């Protein structure tokens, strides 16, 4: 697993150094470990609607209108959403026509290709996990984490800190959600347990001051990455924007290119509701990446496609359980393969 080293987005034809070649290979073939992990996590999704979708094509024979109608119903049932379902159907049918596919089995491959394409489509705007290949990694890399309470934001921050630590990178966590005492406490418990550096003030303190202190601490301790928690419940969009604007100002004063990623945490089990939340956030701030949590507990999983298609933001991480190691980079091909297995 790799969180800190950025993968190049496309295979460089003249990537000649051994390091470049390894990086390209890693991107093209998700590791066996990642494949197995994705498999396990999607067990429940596969037992749900997606299992039925895979089964649709097993009955053999040709492709008729009823196949498309059933597929449409199942996609909507799997939380893909109406608009994205239409896009998937249209593109799959175009592929089937273009490639003169006549058998249901071939249509399954066309559907899989369409789904992978959809997941790969969003252009990353972040500097850490995004397209800016070749740029030197910023130090410290600054990640701002957003999300509504209950989505798994705190857990994700702890998991991400642990993942960086496991790769030999030094992480500092900033308890920027000063709204709830419980948020600070919970983050503290995680950091104590995992041996992560935490910068926290009291409940009600200015989040900007927490961020300022965390960035100063990162500088003096030579940290590689700073992960900043933010309030999970602000009553209006105006409040949310104001608070984030203040935090951004402080970050930008330290490093005008930061934050390098703005990670939005969404709970997969809330289905279309997650999409509504995401839209509210993206109207207020620039989000560069999504972490979809609780994928292990979701029987639908189709929300993955809606997020990529409707928001145009790449899913970079998935939460795969409650433990500190249950975070995985999102790999579109492995994900689709696992859905259909
Ligand atoms: P926050 O309020 O957004 O900070 O959410 P928390 O981090 O406190 O998480 C809320 C609940 O979701 C906790 O019980 C977590 O253990 C659980 N949780 C978080 N991520 C995952 C995940 O990927 N899978 C599962 N099954 N549970 C998760």
Tab-separated table of C-alpha atoms and ligand atoms in Angstrom:
chain	number	residue	atom	x	y	z
A	1	UNK	CA	0.000	0.000	0.000
A	2	UNK	CA	1.244	3.440	-0.776
A	3	UNK	CA	-0.127	6.732	0.452
A	4	UNK	CA	2.827	8.994	0.472
A	5	UNK	CA	4.500	8.222	-2.800
A	6	UNK	CA	2.395	9.601	-5.585
A	7	UNK	CA	1.599	7.308	-8.453
A	8	UNK	CA	2.024	8.742	-11.938
A	9	UNK	CA	-1.328	8.973	-13.668
A	10	UNK	CA	-0.229	7.674	-17.015
A	11	UNK	CA	2.522	5.317	-18.002
A	12	UNK	CA	5.395	7.455	-19.222
A	13	UNK	CA	6.580	5.913	-22.485
A	14	UNK	CA	10.111	7.056	-21.785
A	15	UNK	CA	10.152	6.388	-18.062
A	16	UNK	CA	13.531	4.797	-17.995
A	17	UNK	CA	14.820	4.908	-14.475
A	18	UNK	CA	14.060	1.735	-12.506
A	19	UNK	CA	12.047	3.788	-10.037
A	20	UNK	CA	9.805	5.191	-12.759
A	21	UNK	CA	9.259	1.764	-14.223
A	22	UNK	CA	8.291	0.309	-10.871
A	23	UNK	CA	5.871	3.147	-10.270
A	24	UNK	CA	4.193	2.591	-13.630
A	25	UNK	CA	3.894	-1.135	-13.010
A	26	UNK	CA	2.380	-0.560	-9.600
A	27	UNK	CA	-0.258	1.665	-11.111
A	28	UNK	CA	-1.162	-0.770	-13.845
A	29	UNK	CA	-1.436	-3.868	-11.726
A	30	UNK	CA	-2.988	-3.386	-8.339
A	31	UNK	CA	-1.160	-5.564	-5.837
A	32	UNK	CA	-2.507	-8.973	-4.908
A	33	UNK	CA	-2.958	-7.717	-1.363
A	34	UNK	CA	-5.136	-4.843	-2.550
A	35	UNK	CA	-7.125	-7.160	-4.757
A	36	UNK	CA	-7.847	-9.555	-1.899
A	37	UNK	CA	-8.729	-6.759	0.450
A	38	UNK	CA	-11.181	-5.270	-2.057
A	39	UNK	CA	-12.667	-8.739	-2.576
A	40	UNK	CA	-13.361	-9.225	1.119
A	41	UNK	CA	-14.764	-5.783	1.653
A	42	UNK	CA	-17.194	-6.118	-1.192
A	43	UNK	CA	-18.619	-9.398	0.032
A	44	UNK	CA	-21.797	-7.752	1.231
A	45	UNK	CA	-22.162	-5.585	-1.870
A	46	UNK	CA	-21.826	-8.676	-3.994
A	47	UNK	CA	-24.547	-10.455	-2.070
A	48	UNK	CA	-26.817	-7.487	-2.747
A	49	UNK	CA	-27.845	-5.891	-6.007
A	50	UNK	CA	-24.461	-6.175	-7.622
A	51	UNK	CA	-24.572	-9.927	-7.299
A	52	UNK	CA	-27.779	-9.886	-9.243
A	53	UNK	CA	-26.239	-7.643	-11.885
A	54	UNK	CA	-23.405	-10.095	-12.373
A	55	UNK	CA	-25.984	-12.895	-12.541
A	56	UNK	CA	-27.988	-11.104	-15.228
A	57	UNK	CA	-25.367	-12.001	-17.783
A	58	UNK	CA	-24.967	-15.595	-16.698
A	59	UNK	CA	-28.198	-16.798	-18.157
A	60	UNK	CA	-26.580	-16.975	-21.571
A	61	UNK	CA	-28.261	-16.192	-24.841
A	62	UNK	CA	-28.546	-12.924	-26.672
A	63	UNK	CA	-29.080	-9.333	-25.677
A	64	UNK	CA	-32.613	-8.001	-25.713
A	65	UNK	CA	-34.486	-5.011	-24.351
A	66	UNK	CA	-35.450	-6.877	-21.172
A	67	UNK	CA	-31.780	-7.298	-20.269
A	68	UNK	CA	-31.270	-3.531	-20.373
A	69	UNK	CA	-34.463	-2.915	-18.419
A	70	UNK	CA	-33.444	-5.322	-15.671
A	71	UNK	CA	-29.971	-3.834	-15.572
A	72	UNK	CA	-31.469	-0.365	-15.169
A	73	UNK	CA	-33.608	-1.489	-12.241
A	74	UNK	CA	-30.732	-3.229	-10.520
A	75	UNK	CA	-28.356	-0.290	-10.921
A	76	UNK	CA	-30.895	2.055	-9.384
A	77	UNK	CA	-31.479	-0.468	-6.586
A	78	UNK	CA	-27.739	-0.577	-5.951
A	79	UNK	CA	-27.740	3.178	-5.205
A	80	UNK	CA	-26.106	4.198	-8.452
A	81	UNK	CA	-28.776	6.891	-8.846
A	82	UNK	CA	-30.963	7.672	-11.830
A	83	UNK	CA	-28.669	10.037	-13.728
A	84	UNK	CA	-25.557	7.864	-13.428
A	85	UNK	CA	-27.583	4.753	-14.286
A	86	UNK	CA	-28.643	6.400	-17.545
A	87	UNK	CA	-25.053	7.307	-18.342
A	88	UNK	CA	-23.896	3.754	-17.680
A	89	UNK	CA	-26.654	2.242	-19.820
A	90	UNK	CA	-26.025	4.616	-22.700
A	91	UNK	CA	-22.279	4.021	-22.760
A	92	UNK	CA	-22.589	0.270	-22.360
A	93	UNK	CA	-25.108	0.055	-25.203
A	94	UNK	CA	-22.864	2.183	-27.399
A	95	UNK	CA	-19.977	-0.166	-26.676
A	96	UNK	CA	-22.095	-3.213	-27.439
A	97	UNK	CA	-23.202	-1.689	-30.778
A	98	UNK	CA	-19.720	-0.483	-31.694
A	99	UNK	CA	-18.095	-3.830	-30.976
A	100	UNK	CA	-21.011	-5.779	-32.534
A	101	UNK	CA	-21.494	-7.768	-29.356
A	102	UNK	CA	-24.367	-10.213	-29.616
A	103	UNK	CA	-24.087	-12.365	-26.490
A	104	UNK	CA	-24.986	-11.452	-22.916
A	105	UNK	CA	-21.518	-12.572	-21.835
A	106	UNK	CA	-19.956	-9.913	-24.089
A	107	UNK	CA	-22.320	-7.284	-22.727
A	108	UNK	CA	-20.981	-8.023	-19.243
A	109	UNK	CA	-17.470	-7.143	-20.389
A	110	UNK	CA	-18.818	-3.951	-21.997
A	111	UNK	CA	-20.532	-3.004	-18.730
A	112	UNK	CA	-17.370	-3.652	-16.728
A	113	UNK	CA	-15.302	-1.518	-19.110
A	114	UNK	CA	-17.857	1.279	-18.820
A	115	UNK	CA	-17.791	1.137	-15.028
A	116	UNK	CA	-13.997	1.242	-14.852
A	117	UNK	CA	-13.934	4.174	-17.266
A	118	UNK	CA	-16.439	6.043	-15.123
A	119	UNK	CA	-14.341	5.546	-11.989
A	120	UNK	CA	-11.150	6.617	-13.727
A	121	UNK	CA	-12.661	9.722	-15.311
A	122	UNK	CA	-12.372	12.365	-12.572
A	123	UNK	CA	-9.219	14.433	-12.887
A	124	UNK	CA	-7.453	14.796	-9.581
A	125	UNK	CA	-6.884	18.382	-8.559
A	126	UNK	CA	-4.885	17.638	-5.463
A	127	UNK	CA	-1.115	17.829	-5.502
A	128	UNK	CA	-0.525	14.783	-3.383
A	129	UNK	CA	-2.581	12.035	-4.976
A	130	UNK	CA	-3.466	13.958	-8.109
A	131	UNK	CA	-2.154	14.672	-11.548
A	132	UNK	CA	0.801	16.890	-10.760
A	133	UNK	CA	3.202	14.048	-11.461
A	134	UNK	CA	6.831	15.033	-11.494
A	135	UNK	CA	6.452	17.818	-8.964
A	136	UNK	CA	8.529	17.292	-5.886
A	137	UNK	CA	6.402	16.276	-2.926
A	138	UNK	CA	5.649	19.244	-0.723
A	139	UNK	CA	7.062	19.113	2.797
A	140	UNK	CA	5.095	19.022	4.873
A	141	UNK	CA	2.225	17.830	2.742
A	142	UNK	CA	-0.952	19.350	4.138
A	143	UNK	CA	-4.246	17.474	4.007
A	144	UNK	CA	-7.473	19.141	5.065
A	145	UNK	CA	-10.165	16.637	5.999
A	146	UNK	CA	-13.861	17.487	5.729
A	147	UNK	CA	-17.023	15.555	6.471
A	148	UNK	CA	-20.206	15.414	8.457
A	149	UNK	CA	-20.096	13.894	11.961
A	150	UNK	CA	-20.606	10.173	11.979
A	151	UNK	CA	-19.194	9.552	8.514
A	152	UNK	CA	-15.964	8.189	9.973
A	153	UNK	CA	-13.818	11.316	9.675
A	154	UNK	CA	-11.907	10.857	12.931
A	155	UNK	CA	-11.255	7.196	12.254
A	156	UNK	CA	-10.075	7.987	8.729
A	157	UNK	CA	-7.640	10.623	9.981
A	158	UNK	CA	-6.175	8.124	12.439
A	159	UNK	CA	-5.944	5.429	9.760
A	160	UNK	CA	-4.279	7.812	7.331
A	161	UNK	CA	-1.792	8.943	9.956
A	162	UNK	CA	-0.989	5.312	10.701
A	163	UNK	CA	-0.579	4.510	6.996
A	164	UNK	CA	1.915	7.351	6.559
A	165	UNK	CA	3.738	6.274	9.663
A	166	UNK	CA	3.940	2.708	8.342
A	167	UNK	CA	5.586	4.077	5.205
A	168	UNK	CA	8.173	5.855	7.278
A	169	UNK	CA	6.640	9.315	6.966
A	170	UNK	CA	6.196	11.468	10.033
A	171	UNK	CA	2.650	12.711	10.522
A	172	UNK	CA	1.226	15.474	12.696
A	173	UNK	CA	-2.519	15.510	13.333
A	174	UNK	CA	-4.343	18.775	14.031
A	175	UNK	CA	-7.549	18.579	16.080
A	176	UNK	CA	-9.281	21.344	14.149
A	177	UNK	CA	-12.806	20.294	15.135
A	178	UNK	CA	-12.935	22.356	18.287
A	179	UNK	CA	-16.707	22.433	18.198
A	180	UNK	CA	-17.123	19.108	19.993
A	181	UNK	CA	-15.114	18.050	23.040
A	182	UNK	CA	-15.719	14.453	21.984
A	183	UNK	CA	-14.004	15.009	18.651
A	184	UNK	CA	-10.821	16.184	20.367
A	185	UNK	CA	-10.987	13.339	22.902
A	186	UNK	CA	-11.541	10.702	20.267
A	187	UNK	CA	-8.680	11.942	18.145
A	188	UNK	CA	-6.463	11.986	21.211
A	189	UNK	CA	-7.331	8.382	22.030
A	190	UNK	CA	-6.480	7.284	18.514
A	191	UNK	CA	-3.207	9.206	18.477
A	192	UNK	CA	-2.162	7.810	21.861
A	193	UNK	CA	-2.976	4.309	20.710
A	194	UNK	CA	-1.096	4.639	17.442
A	195	UNK	CA	1.754	6.796	18.658
A	196	UNK	CA	0.856	9.718	16.421
A	197	UNK	CA	1.704	13.349	17.108
A	198	UNK	CA	-1.384	15.403	17.944
A	199	UNK	CA	-1.783	19.138	18.285
A	200	UNK	CA	-4.990	19.996	20.135
A	201	UNK	CA	-6.489	22.907	22.045
A	202	UNK	CA	-9.553	22.996	24.287
A	203	UNK	CA	-13.127	22.780	23.091
A	204	UNK	CA	-14.323	26.097	21.729
A	205	UNK	CA	-10.790	27.267	20.833
A	206	UNK	CA	-10.129	28.949	17.504
A	207	UNK	CA	-9.516	26.192	14.916
A	208	UNK	CA	-7.207	28.591	13.099
A	209	UNK	CA	-4.948	28.702	16.166
A	210	UNK	CA	-4.854	24.895	16.308
A	211	UNK	CA	-3.851	24.752	12.663
A	212	UNK	CA	-1.214	27.434	13.142
A	213	UNK	CA	0.308	25.517	16.063
A	214	UNK	CA	0.171	22.229	14.180
A	215	UNK	CA	2.007	23.716	11.207
A	216	UNK	CA	4.641	25.244	13.465
A	217	UNK	CA	5.048	21.907	15.261
A	218	UNK	CA	5.349	20.119	11.926
A	219	UNK	CA	8.061	22.524	10.877
A	220	UNK	CA	10.084	22.208	14.051
A	221	UNK	CA	9.722	18.415	14.159
A	222	UNK	CA	10.480	17.958	10.464
A	223	UNK	CA	7.137	16.274	9.780
A	224	UNK	CA	6.310	15.002	6.297
A	225	UNK	CA	2.566	15.375	6.491
A	226	UNK	CA	-0.016	17.341	8.470
A	227	UNK	CA	-3.556	15.994	8.601
A	228	UNK	CA	-6.117	18.546	9.721
A	229	UNK	CA	-9.514	17.663	11.171
A	230	UNK	CA	-12.303	20.213	10.685
A	231	UNK	CA	-15.697	20.723	12.273
A	232	UNK	CA	-18.221	18.121	11.233
A	233	UNK	CA	-21.238	20.164	11.989
A	234	UNK	CA	-21.619	23.788	11.093
A	235	UNK	CA	-25.136	25.051	10.943
A	236	UNK	CA	-25.029	26.885	7.686
A	237	UNK	CA	-23.007	26.810	4.533
A	238	UNK	CA	-21.901	30.341	5.372
A	239	UNK	CA	-20.401	29.183	8.689
A	240	UNK	CA	-18.696	26.288	7.010
A	241	UNK	CA	-17.169	28.538	4.364
A	242	UNK	CA	-16.086	31.132	6.889
A	243	UNK	CA	-14.378	28.575	9.099
A	244	UNK	CA	-12.646	26.837	6.227
A	245	UNK	CA	-11.621	30.137	4.705
A	246	UNK	CA	-9.938	31.110	7.956
A	247	UNK	CA	-8.119	27.791	8.149
A	248	UNK	CA	-7.036	28.086	4.528
A	249	UNK	CA	-5.658	31.568	5.101
A	250	UNK	CA	-3.455	30.279	7.870
A	251	UNK	CA	-2.290	27.309	5.817
A	252	UNK	CA	-1.580	29.480	2.780
A	253	UNK	CA	0.490	31.865	4.816
A	254	UNK	CA	2.808	28.942	5.606
A	255	UNK	CA	2.708	27.472	2.129
A	256	UNK	CA	0.886	29.216	-0.733
A	257	UNK	CA	0.506	25.894	-2.590
A	258	UNK	CA	-1.315	24.230	0.334
A	259	UNK	CA	-3.589	22.531	1.250
A	260	UNK	CA	-2.290	19.852	-1.092
A	261	UNK	CA	-5.378	17.709	-0.727
A	262	UNK	CA	-8.858	18.537	0.515
A	263	UNK	CA	-10.284	15.158	1.417
A	264	UNK	CA	-14.023	14.741	1.850
A	265	UNK	CA	-15.126	11.755	3.937
A	266	UNK	CA	-18.422	10.161	2.895
A	267	UNK	CA	-20.240	7.202	4.441
A	268	UNK	CA	-21.083	4.602	1.800
A	269	UNK	CA	-23.921	3.137	3.848
A	270	UNK	CA	-25.898	6.372	3.591
A	271	UNK	CA	-26.279	5.943	-0.158
A	272	UNK	CA	-27.731	8.887	-2.022
A	273	UNK	CA	-27.592	10.944	1.163
A	274	UNK	CA	-23.823	10.886	0.924
A	275	UNK	CA	-24.155	12.449	-2.486
A	276	UNK	CA	-26.359	15.244	-1.153
A	277	UNK	CA	-23.804	15.959	1.584
A	278	UNK	CA	-21.015	15.947	-0.941
A	279	UNK	CA	-22.832	18.425	-3.150
A	280	UNK	CA	-23.279	20.789	-0.213
A	281	UNK	CA	-19.548	20.651	0.536
A	282	UNK	CA	-18.437	21.039	-3.047
A	283	UNK	CA	-20.619	24.106	-3.460
A	284	UNK	CA	-18.826	25.701	-0.535
A	285	UNK	CA	-15.214	24.573	-1.018
A	286	UNK	CA	-12.896	22.947	-3.530
A	287	UNK	CA	-12.689	19.253	-2.717
A	288	UNK	CA	-9.865	17.349	-4.395
A	289	UNK	CA	-10.434	13.772	-3.196
A	290	UNK	CA	-13.019	11.553	-1.585
A	291	UNK	CA	-12.619	8.833	1.043
A	292	UNK	CA	-15.603	6.520	1.048
A	293	UNK	CA	-15.942	4.837	4.424
A	294	UNK	CA	-17.808	1.741	5.608
A	295	UNK	CA	-17.689	0.077	2.257
A	296	UNK	CA	-17.465	-3.156	4.238
A	297	UNK	CA	-20.897	-2.493	5.701
A	298	UNK	CA	-22.672	-1.415	2.543
A	299	UNK	CA	-24.852	-3.833	0.623
A	300	UNK	CA	-25.231	-1.429	-2.245
A	301	UNK	CA	-21.878	0.067	-3.157
A	302	UNK	CA	-23.253	1.731	-6.270
A	303	UNK	CA	-22.721	5.082	-4.605
A	304	UNK	CA	-19.091	4.805	-5.716
A	305	UNK	CA	-20.176	5.368	-9.314
A	306	UNK	CA	-22.540	8.210	-8.463
A	307	UNK	CA	-19.797	10.033	-6.538
A	308	UNK	CA	-17.342	9.882	-9.443
A	309	UNK	CA	-19.920	10.650	-12.110
A	310	UNK	CA	-21.954	13.335	-10.383
A	311	UNK	CA	-19.191	15.143	-8.534
A	312	UNK	CA	-16.262	14.628	-10.858
A	313	UNK	CA	-14.017	14.098	-7.829
A	314	UNK	CA	-11.811	11.015	-7.648
A	315	UNK	CA	-12.274	8.493	-4.869
A	316	UNK	CA	-8.769	7.985	-3.525
A	317	UNK	CA	-9.356	5.995	-0.356
A	318	UNK	CA	-11.873	3.537	1.004
A	319	UNK	CA	-12.597	2.647	4.587
A	320	UNK	CA	-12.813	-1.094	4.911
A	321	UNK	CA	-13.496	-1.638	8.613
A	322	UNK	CA	-13.170	-0.150	12.071
A	323	UNK	CA	-9.550	-1.074	12.744
A	324	UNK	CA	-6.580	1.252	12.245
A	325	UNK	CA	-5.345	-0.703	9.248
A	326	UNK	CA	-8.679	-0.747	7.471
A	327	UNK	CA	-7.946	1.896	4.881
A	328	UNK	CA	-7.061	1.129	1.291
A	329	UNK	CA	-6.203	3.142	-1.781
A	330	UNK	CA	-9.091	2.954	-4.224
A	331	UNK	CA	-8.278	0.995	-7.367
A	332	UNK	CA	-11.066	1.229	-9.989
A	333	UNK	CA	-10.214	-1.981	-11.835
A	334	UNK	CA	-9.851	-4.106	-8.736
A	335	UNK	CA	-13.108	-2.664	-7.451
A	336	UNK	CA	-15.102	-3.525	-10.574
A	337	UNK	CA	-13.467	-6.945	-10.854
A	338	UNK	CA	-14.424	-7.708	-7.268
A	339	UNK	CA	-18.015	-6.622	-7.833
A	340	UNK	CA	-18.434	-9.091	-10.655
A	341	UNK	CA	-16.536	-12.013	-9.235
B	1	LIG	P1	-16.814	11.031	12.790
B	1	LIG	O1	-17.914	11.499	13.686
B	1	LIG	O2	-17.087	11.397	11.375
B	1	LIG	O3	-15.466	11.473	13.227
B	1	LIG	O4	-16.875	9.458	12.802
B	1	LIG	P2	-16.025	8.380	13.584
B	1	LIG	O5	-14.644	8.333	13.070
B	1	LIG	O6	-16.223	8.566	15.033
B	1	LIG	O7	-16.752	7.040	13.108
B	1	LIG	C1	-18.112	6.792	13.343
B	1	LIG	C2	-18.305	5.274	13.452
B	1	LIG	O8	-18.053	4.687	12.190
B	1	LIG	C3	-17.356	4.614	14.427
B	1	LIG	O9	-18.053	3.607	15.119
B	1	LIG	C4	-16.294	3.991	13.527
B	1	LIG	O10	-15.693	2.854	14.082
B	1	LIG	C5	-17.109	3.636	12.311
B	1	LIG	N1	-16.318	3.563	11.069
B	1	LIG	C6	-15.502	4.493	10.547
B	1	LIG	N2	-14.969	4.073	9.376
B	1	LIG	C7	-15.450	2.819	9.163
B	1	LIG	C8	-15.287	1.846	8.120
B	1	LIG	O11	-14.594	2.034	7.120
B	1	LIG	N3	-15.979	0.675	8.256
B	1	LIG	C9	-16.791	0.424	9.329
B	1	LIG	N4	-17.423	-0.739	9.372
B	1	LIG	N5	-16.974	1.333	10.316
B	1	LIG	C10	-16.311	2.502	10.239
